[in-house]
Amino acid sequence: MSDLQHPFELLQQLASQCRQQAAGLPSQDVVSETWSGVGFRLAGCTMLAAMGEITEILHEPRYTALPRVKAWVRGVANVRGRLLPIIDLSRFFGVTPGAARKQRRVLVLDRDDLFVGLLVDEVLGMQHLPVNTFSTELPELEAQVRPYVVGAYRGEREALVFNFRALAHDQQFLDVAI
């Protein structure tokens, strides 16, 4: 019986042999910090929203038009038992929507006292961009859009970072009645 090894000793030998024969993992030379957001198209521009600002993304729901509201207020939709005001963001900025209805999506904001759906031309999905490509220098923008853009990620294509908090605190956006 002295020839038999204890099971624990056998496992230790096996682990040691595995470590000796294991190939090392490839080293990662450059680590790049990235910023993640949701990409969308609005008025012909590629925009980004920080991940924490968008609660969900919906296909354009059926909505009921409201009387005596501004033209950019599309109406109100019932989304899982909650009434969601639908705002056409392109029209709010005075731009004709540039996408077919089936491409359009609603970005839902649900923070503090604001629960609203913002209709955009198209959602591009999650975007992961290197932090070092961010710039606060803005390209030429329409005067109506400029107050809501905080910067841009530059690279193979430019994407503007949209500030939904600025929009949510804008009295012009909050005053929907005619």
PDB file of C-alpha atoms in Angstrom:
ATOM      1  CA  MET A   1       0.000   0.000   0.000  1.00  0.00           C
ATOM      2  CA  SER A   2       2.942   2.327   0.283  1.00  0.00           C
ATOM      3  CA  ASP A   3       3.056   2.532  -3.542  1.00  0.00           C
ATOM      4  CA  LEU A   4      -0.355   4.197  -3.626  1.00  0.00           C
ATOM      5  CA  GLN A   5      -0.439   7.937  -3.293  1.00  0.00           C
ATOM      6  CA  HIS A   6      -2.937   9.853  -1.303  1.00  0.00           C
ATOM      7  CA  PRO A   7      -5.562  11.402  -3.644  1.00  0.00           C
ATOM      8  CA  PHE A   8      -4.654  14.941  -2.519  1.00  0.00           C
ATOM      9  CA  GLU A   9      -0.962  14.386  -3.355  1.00  0.00           C
ATOM     10  CA  LEU A  10      -1.971  13.061  -6.753  1.00  0.00           C
ATOM     11  CA  LEU A  11      -4.029  16.209  -7.411  1.00  0.00           C
ATOM     12  CA  GLN A  12      -1.090  18.395  -6.367  1.00  0.00           C
ATOM     13  CA  GLN A  13       1.226  16.595  -8.796  1.00  0.00           C
ATOM     14  CA  LEU A  14      -1.328  16.905 -11.576  1.00  0.00           C
ATOM     15  CA  ALA A  15      -1.743  20.656 -10.907  1.00  0.00           C
ATOM     16  CA  SER A  16       2.025  21.131 -10.916  1.00  0.00           C
ATOM     17  CA  GLN A  17       2.388  19.324 -14.247  1.00  0.00           C
ATOM     18  CA  CYS A  18      -0.415  21.437 -15.762  1.00  0.00           C
ATOM     19  CA  ARG A  19       1.271  24.694 -14.669  1.00  0.00           C
ATOM     20  CA  GLN A  20       4.582  23.575 -16.175  1.00  0.00           C
ATOM     21  CA  GLN A  21       3.051  22.675 -19.534  1.00  0.00           C
ATOM     22  CA  ALA A  22       0.514  25.507 -19.794  1.00  0.00           C
ATOM     23  CA  ALA A  23       1.127  28.175 -22.379  1.00  0.00           C
ATOM     24  CA  GLY A  24       1.001  31.708 -21.069  1.00  0.00           C
ATOM     25  CA  LEU A  25      -1.765  34.071 -22.051  1.00  0.00           C
ATOM     26  CA  PRO A  26      -0.865  36.673 -24.647  1.00  0.00           C
ATOM     27  CA  SER A  27       0.089  39.957 -23.102  1.00  0.00           C
ATOM     28  CA  GLN A  28      -2.049  42.986 -23.772  1.00  0.00           C
ATOM     29  CA  ASP A  29       0.292  45.827 -24.549  1.00  0.00           C
ATOM     30  CA  VAL A  30      -2.145  48.706 -24.891  1.00  0.00           C
ATOM     31  CA  VAL A  31      -5.109  49.174 -22.612  1.00  0.00           C
ATOM     32  CA  SER A  32      -7.551  51.775 -23.844  1.00  0.00           C
ATOM     33  CA  GLU A  33     -10.325  53.156 -21.658  1.00  0.00           C
ATOM     34  CA  THR A  34     -13.650  53.265 -23.471  1.00  0.00           C
ATOM     35  CA  TRP A  35     -16.890  55.204 -23.091  1.00  0.00           C
ATOM     36  CA  SER A  36     -20.144  53.372 -23.795  1.00  0.00           C
ATOM     37  CA  GLY A  37     -23.337  54.899 -25.046  1.00  0.00           C
ATOM     38  CA  VAL A  38     -26.319  54.400 -27.307  1.00  0.00           C
ATOM     39  CA  GLY A  39     -25.918  55.697 -30.838  1.00  0.00           C
ATOM     40  CA  PHE A  40     -28.811  57.268 -32.706  1.00  0.00           C
ATOM     41  CA  ARG A  41     -29.427  59.416 -35.749  1.00  0.00           C
ATOM     42  CA  LEU A  42     -31.211  62.724 -35.462  1.00  0.00           C
ATOM     43  CA  ALA A  43     -31.575  65.393 -38.126  1.00  0.00           C
ATOM     44  CA  GLY A  44     -28.854  63.792 -40.247  1.00  0.00           C
ATOM     45  CA  CYS A  45     -26.322  63.734 -37.379  1.00  0.00           C
ATOM     46  CA  THR A  46     -24.943  60.763 -35.513  1.00  0.00           C
ATOM     47  CA  MET A  47     -25.578  61.328 -31.821  1.00  0.00           C
ATOM     48  CA  LEU A  48     -24.704  59.465 -28.648  1.00  0.00           C
ATOM     49  CA  ALA A  49     -26.505  59.173 -25.335  1.00  0.00           C
ATOM     50  CA  ALA A  50     -24.791  58.053 -22.160  1.00  0.00           C
ATOM     51  CA  MET A  51     -25.905  54.578 -21.104  1.00  0.00           C
ATOM     52  CA  GLY A  52     -27.483  55.819 -17.885  1.00  0.00           C
ATOM     53  CA  GLU A  53     -29.703  58.371 -19.597  1.00  0.00           C
ATOM     54  CA  ILE A  54     -31.806  56.003 -21.702  1.00  0.00           C
ATOM     55  CA  THR A  55     -34.202  53.712 -19.832  1.00  0.00           C
ATOM     56  CA  GLU A  56     -35.336  51.715 -22.852  1.00  0.00           C
ATOM     57  CA  ILE A  57     -35.708  51.788 -26.618  1.00  0.00           C
ATOM     58  CA  LEU A  58     -39.072  51.121 -28.269  1.00  0.00           C
ATOM     59  CA  HIS A  59     -40.486  50.845 -31.754  1.00  0.00           C
ATOM     60  CA  GLU A  60     -42.762  53.794 -32.382  1.00  0.00           C
ATOM     61  CA  PRO A  61     -45.879  52.855 -30.391  1.00  0.00           C
ATOM     62  CA  ARG A  62     -49.461  53.707 -31.211  1.00  0.00           C
ATOM     63  CA  TYR A  63     -50.326  56.972 -29.601  1.00  0.00           C
ATOM     64  CA  THR A  64     -53.308  59.226 -29.148  1.00  0.00           C
ATOM     65  CA  ALA A  65     -52.963  62.771 -30.420  1.00  0.00           C
ATOM     66  CA  LEU A  66     -53.494  65.514 -27.864  1.00  0.00           C
ATOM     67  CA  PRO A  67     -55.371  68.735 -28.526  1.00  0.00           C
ATOM     68  CA  ARG A  68     -53.838  72.169 -28.020  1.00  0.00           C
ATOM     69  CA  VAL A  69     -50.185  71.080 -27.908  1.00  0.00           C
ATOM     70  CA  LYS A  70     -47.235  72.092 -30.047  1.00  0.00           C
ATOM     71  CA  ALA A  71     -46.702  70.290 -33.368  1.00  0.00           C
ATOM     72  CA  TRP A  72     -43.671  68.360 -32.102  1.00  0.00           C
ATOM     73  CA  VAL A  73     -45.760  66.619 -29.424  1.00  0.00           C
ATOM     74  CA  ARG A  74     -46.966  63.517 -31.251  1.00  0.00           C
ATOM     75  CA  GLY A  75     -49.306  62.339 -28.521  1.00  0.00           C
ATOM     76  CA  VAL A  76     -49.436  59.977 -25.583  1.00  0.00           C
ATOM     77  CA  ALA A  77     -48.961  56.178 -25.630  1.00  0.00           C
ATOM     78  CA  ASN A  78     -49.868  53.528 -23.090  1.00  0.00           C
ATOM     79  CA  VAL A  79     -46.645  51.643 -22.319  1.00  0.00           C
ATOM     80  CA  ARG A  80     -47.205  48.849 -19.810  1.00  0.00           C
ATOM     81  CA  GLY A  81     -49.891  50.824 -18.018  1.00  0.00           C
ATOM     82  CA  ARG A  82     -48.020  54.144 -17.929  1.00  0.00           C
ATOM     83  CA  LEU A  83     -48.862  57.103 -20.119  1.00  0.00           C
ATOM     84  CA  LEU A  84     -45.781  58.022 -22.131  1.00  0.00           C
ATOM     85  CA  PRO A  85     -45.733  61.394 -23.911  1.00  0.00           C
ATOM     86  CA  ILE A  86     -44.172  60.986 -27.366  1.00  0.00           C
ATOM     87  CA  ILE A  87     -42.041  63.928 -28.535  1.00  0.00           C
ATOM     88  CA  ASP A  88     -40.705  64.122 -32.086  1.00  0.00           C
ATOM     89  CA  LEU A  89     -37.185  65.367 -31.386  1.00  0.00           C
ATOM     90  CA  SER A  90     -36.513  66.281 -35.041  1.00  0.00           C
ATOM     91  CA  ARG A  91     -39.574  68.515 -35.166  1.00  0.00           C
ATOM     92  CA  PHE A  92     -38.671  70.025 -31.789  1.00  0.00           C
ATOM     93  CA  PHE A  93     -35.455  71.196 -33.432  1.00  0.00           C
ATOM     94  CA  GLY A  94     -37.331  72.385 -36.531  1.00  0.00           C
ATOM     95  CA  VAL A  95     -35.975  69.674 -38.819  1.00  0.00           C
ATOM     96  CA  THR A  96     -37.994  67.326 -41.015  1.00  0.00           C
ATOM     97  CA  PRO A  97     -37.527  63.700 -39.881  1.00  0.00           C
ATOM     98  CA  GLY A  98     -35.101  61.964 -42.210  1.00  0.00           C
ATOM     99  CA  ALA A  99     -36.057  58.306 -41.857  1.00  0.00           C
ATOM    100  CA  ALA A 100     -38.889  55.999 -42.808  1.00  0.00           C
ATOM    101  CA  ARG A 101     -41.360  55.262 -40.026  1.00  0.00           C
ATOM    102  CA  LYS A 102     -40.204  51.650 -39.616  1.00  0.00           C
ATOM    103  CA  GLN A 103     -36.651  52.850 -38.812  1.00  0.00           C
ATOM    104  CA  ARG A 104     -37.737  55.398 -36.221  1.00  0.00           C
ATOM    105  CA  ARG A 105     -37.385  54.526 -32.546  1.00  0.00           C
ATOM    106  CA  VAL A 106     -38.407  56.003 -29.227  1.00  0.00           C
ATOM    107  CA  LEU A 107     -35.761  56.614 -26.569  1.00  0.00           C
ATOM    108  CA  VAL A 108     -37.469  56.509 -23.181  1.00  0.00           C
ATOM    109  CA  LEU A 109     -36.204  58.832 -20.455  1.00  0.00           C
ATOM    110  CA  ASP A 110     -37.386  58.064 -16.942  1.00  0.00           C
ATOM    111  CA  ARG A 111     -35.555  60.122 -14.383  1.00  0.00           C
ATOM    112  CA  ASP A 112     -36.642  62.426 -11.605  1.00  0.00           C
ATOM    113  CA  ASP A 113     -40.096  63.745 -12.562  1.00  0.00           C
ATOM    114  CA  LEU A 114     -39.636  63.300 -16.305  1.00  0.00           C
ATOM    115  CA  PHE A 115     -41.078  60.279 -18.113  1.00  0.00           C
ATOM    116  CA  VAL A 116     -41.015  60.919 -21.853  1.00  0.00           C
ATOM    117  CA  GLY A 117     -40.417  59.134 -25.140  1.00  0.00           C
ATOM    118  CA  LEU A 118     -38.222  60.908 -27.678  1.00  0.00           C
ATOM    119  CA  LEU A 119     -38.775  59.909 -31.272  1.00  0.00           C
ATOM    120  CA  VAL A 120     -35.482  59.729 -33.211  1.00  0.00           C
ATOM    121  CA  ASP A 121     -34.723  58.809 -36.830  1.00  0.00           C
ATOM    122  CA  GLU A 122     -32.831  55.593 -36.095  1.00  0.00           C
ATOM    123  CA  VAL A 123     -31.043  53.785 -33.262  1.00  0.00           C
ATOM    124  CA  LEU A 124     -27.537  52.576 -34.073  1.00  0.00           C
ATOM    125  CA  GLY A 125     -27.072  50.388 -31.000  1.00  0.00           C
ATOM    126  CA  MET A 126     -24.383  50.394 -28.359  1.00  0.00           C
ATOM    127  CA  GLN A 127     -21.226  52.287 -29.193  1.00  0.00           C
ATOM    128  CA  HIS A 128     -17.881  51.800 -27.420  1.00  0.00           C
ATOM    129  CA  LEU A 129     -15.482  54.637 -28.153  1.00  0.00           C
ATOM    130  CA  PRO A 130     -11.962  55.386 -26.898  1.00  0.00           C
ATOM    131  CA  VAL A 131     -12.103  58.089 -24.236  1.00  0.00           C
ATOM    132  CA  ASN A 132      -9.080  59.851 -25.724  1.00  0.00           C
ATOM    133  CA  THR A 133     -11.062  60.670 -28.906  1.00  0.00           C
ATOM    134  CA  PHE A 134     -13.521  62.904 -27.002  1.00  0.00           C
ATOM    135  CA  SER A 135     -13.385  66.635 -27.657  1.00  0.00           C
ATOM    136  CA  THR A 136     -15.435  69.533 -26.334  1.00  0.00           C
ATOM    137  CA  GLU A 137     -14.819  71.430 -29.574  1.00  0.00           C
ATOM    138  CA  LEU A 138     -18.021  71.217 -31.557  1.00  0.00           C
ATOM    139  CA  PRO A 139     -18.438  71.195 -35.324  1.00  0.00           C
ATOM    140  CA  GLU A 140     -20.860  73.540 -37.067  1.00  0.00           C
ATOM    141  CA  LEU A 141     -24.290  72.813 -35.617  1.00  0.00           C
ATOM    142  CA  GLU A 142     -27.756  74.230 -35.973  1.00  0.00           C
ATOM    143  CA  ALA A 143     -28.308  76.878 -33.305  1.00  0.00           C
ATOM    144  CA  GLN A 144     -31.290  74.941 -31.897  1.00  0.00           C
ATOM    145  CA  VAL A 145     -29.219  71.765 -31.307  1.00  0.00           C
ATOM    146  CA  ARG A 146     -26.024  73.346 -29.925  1.00  0.00           C
ATOM    147  CA  PRO A 147     -27.218  73.825 -26.288  1.00  0.00           C
ATOM    148  CA  TYR A 148     -27.862  70.090 -26.003  1.00  0.00           C
ATOM    149  CA  VAL A 149     -24.513  68.838 -27.305  1.00  0.00           C
ATOM    150  CA  VAL A 150     -21.650  68.580 -24.798  1.00  0.00           C
ATOM    151  CA  GLY A 151     -18.906  67.294 -27.065  1.00  0.00           C
ATOM    152  CA  ALA A 152     -17.995  64.889 -29.827  1.00  0.00           C
ATOM    153  CA  TYR A 153     -16.100  61.653 -30.308  1.00  0.00           C
ATOM    154  CA  ARG A 154     -13.877  61.933 -33.325  1.00  0.00           C
ATOM    155  CA  GLY A 155     -12.475  59.008 -35.252  1.00  0.00           C
ATOM    156  CA  GLU A 156     -13.446  57.278 -38.466  1.00  0.00           C
ATOM    157  CA  ARG A 157     -16.796  59.028 -38.009  1.00  0.00           C
ATOM    158  CA  GLU A 158     -17.861  61.863 -35.757  1.00  0.00           C
ATOM    159  CA  ALA A 159     -20.548  61.331 -33.115  1.00  0.00           C
ATOM    160  CA  LEU A 160     -22.016  64.122 -31.016  1.00  0.00           C
ATOM    161  CA  VAL A 161     -22.782  63.518 -27.326  1.00  0.00           C
ATOM    162  CA  PHE A 162     -26.343  64.634 -26.611  1.00  0.00           C
ATOM    163  CA  ASN A 163     -27.151  65.942 -23.131  1.00  0.00           C
ATOM    164  CA  PHE A 164     -30.670  64.805 -22.240  1.00  0.00           C
ATOM    165  CA  ARG A 165     -30.448  66.467 -18.831  1.00  0.00           C
ATOM    166  CA  ALA A 166     -30.141  69.855 -20.513  1.00  0.00           C
ATOM    167  CA  LEU A 167     -33.193  69.013 -22.604  1.00  0.00           C
ATOM    168  CA  ALA A 168     -35.155  67.882 -19.523  1.00  0.00           C
ATOM    169  CA  HIS A 169     -34.457  71.222 -17.789  1.00  0.00           C
ATOM    170  CA  ASP A 170     -35.218  73.398 -20.819  1.00  0.00           C
ATOM    171  CA  GLN A 171     -38.413  75.366 -20.234  1.00  0.00           C
ATOM    172  CA  GLN A 172     -39.091  75.517 -23.983  1.00  0.00           C
ATOM    173  CA  PHE A 173     -39.150  71.691 -24.045  1.00  0.00           C
ATOM    174  CA  LEU A 174     -41.341  71.466 -20.956  1.00  0.00           C
ATOM    175  CA  ASP A 175     -43.921  74.005 -22.230  1.00  0.00           C
ATOM    176  CA  VAL A 176     -45.915  71.856 -24.643  1.00  0.00           C
ATOM    177  CA  ALA A 177     -49.235  73.710 -24.603  1.00  0.00           C
ATOM    178  CA  ILE A 178     -50.147  76.132 -27.370  1.00  0.00           C
TER     179      ILE A 178
END
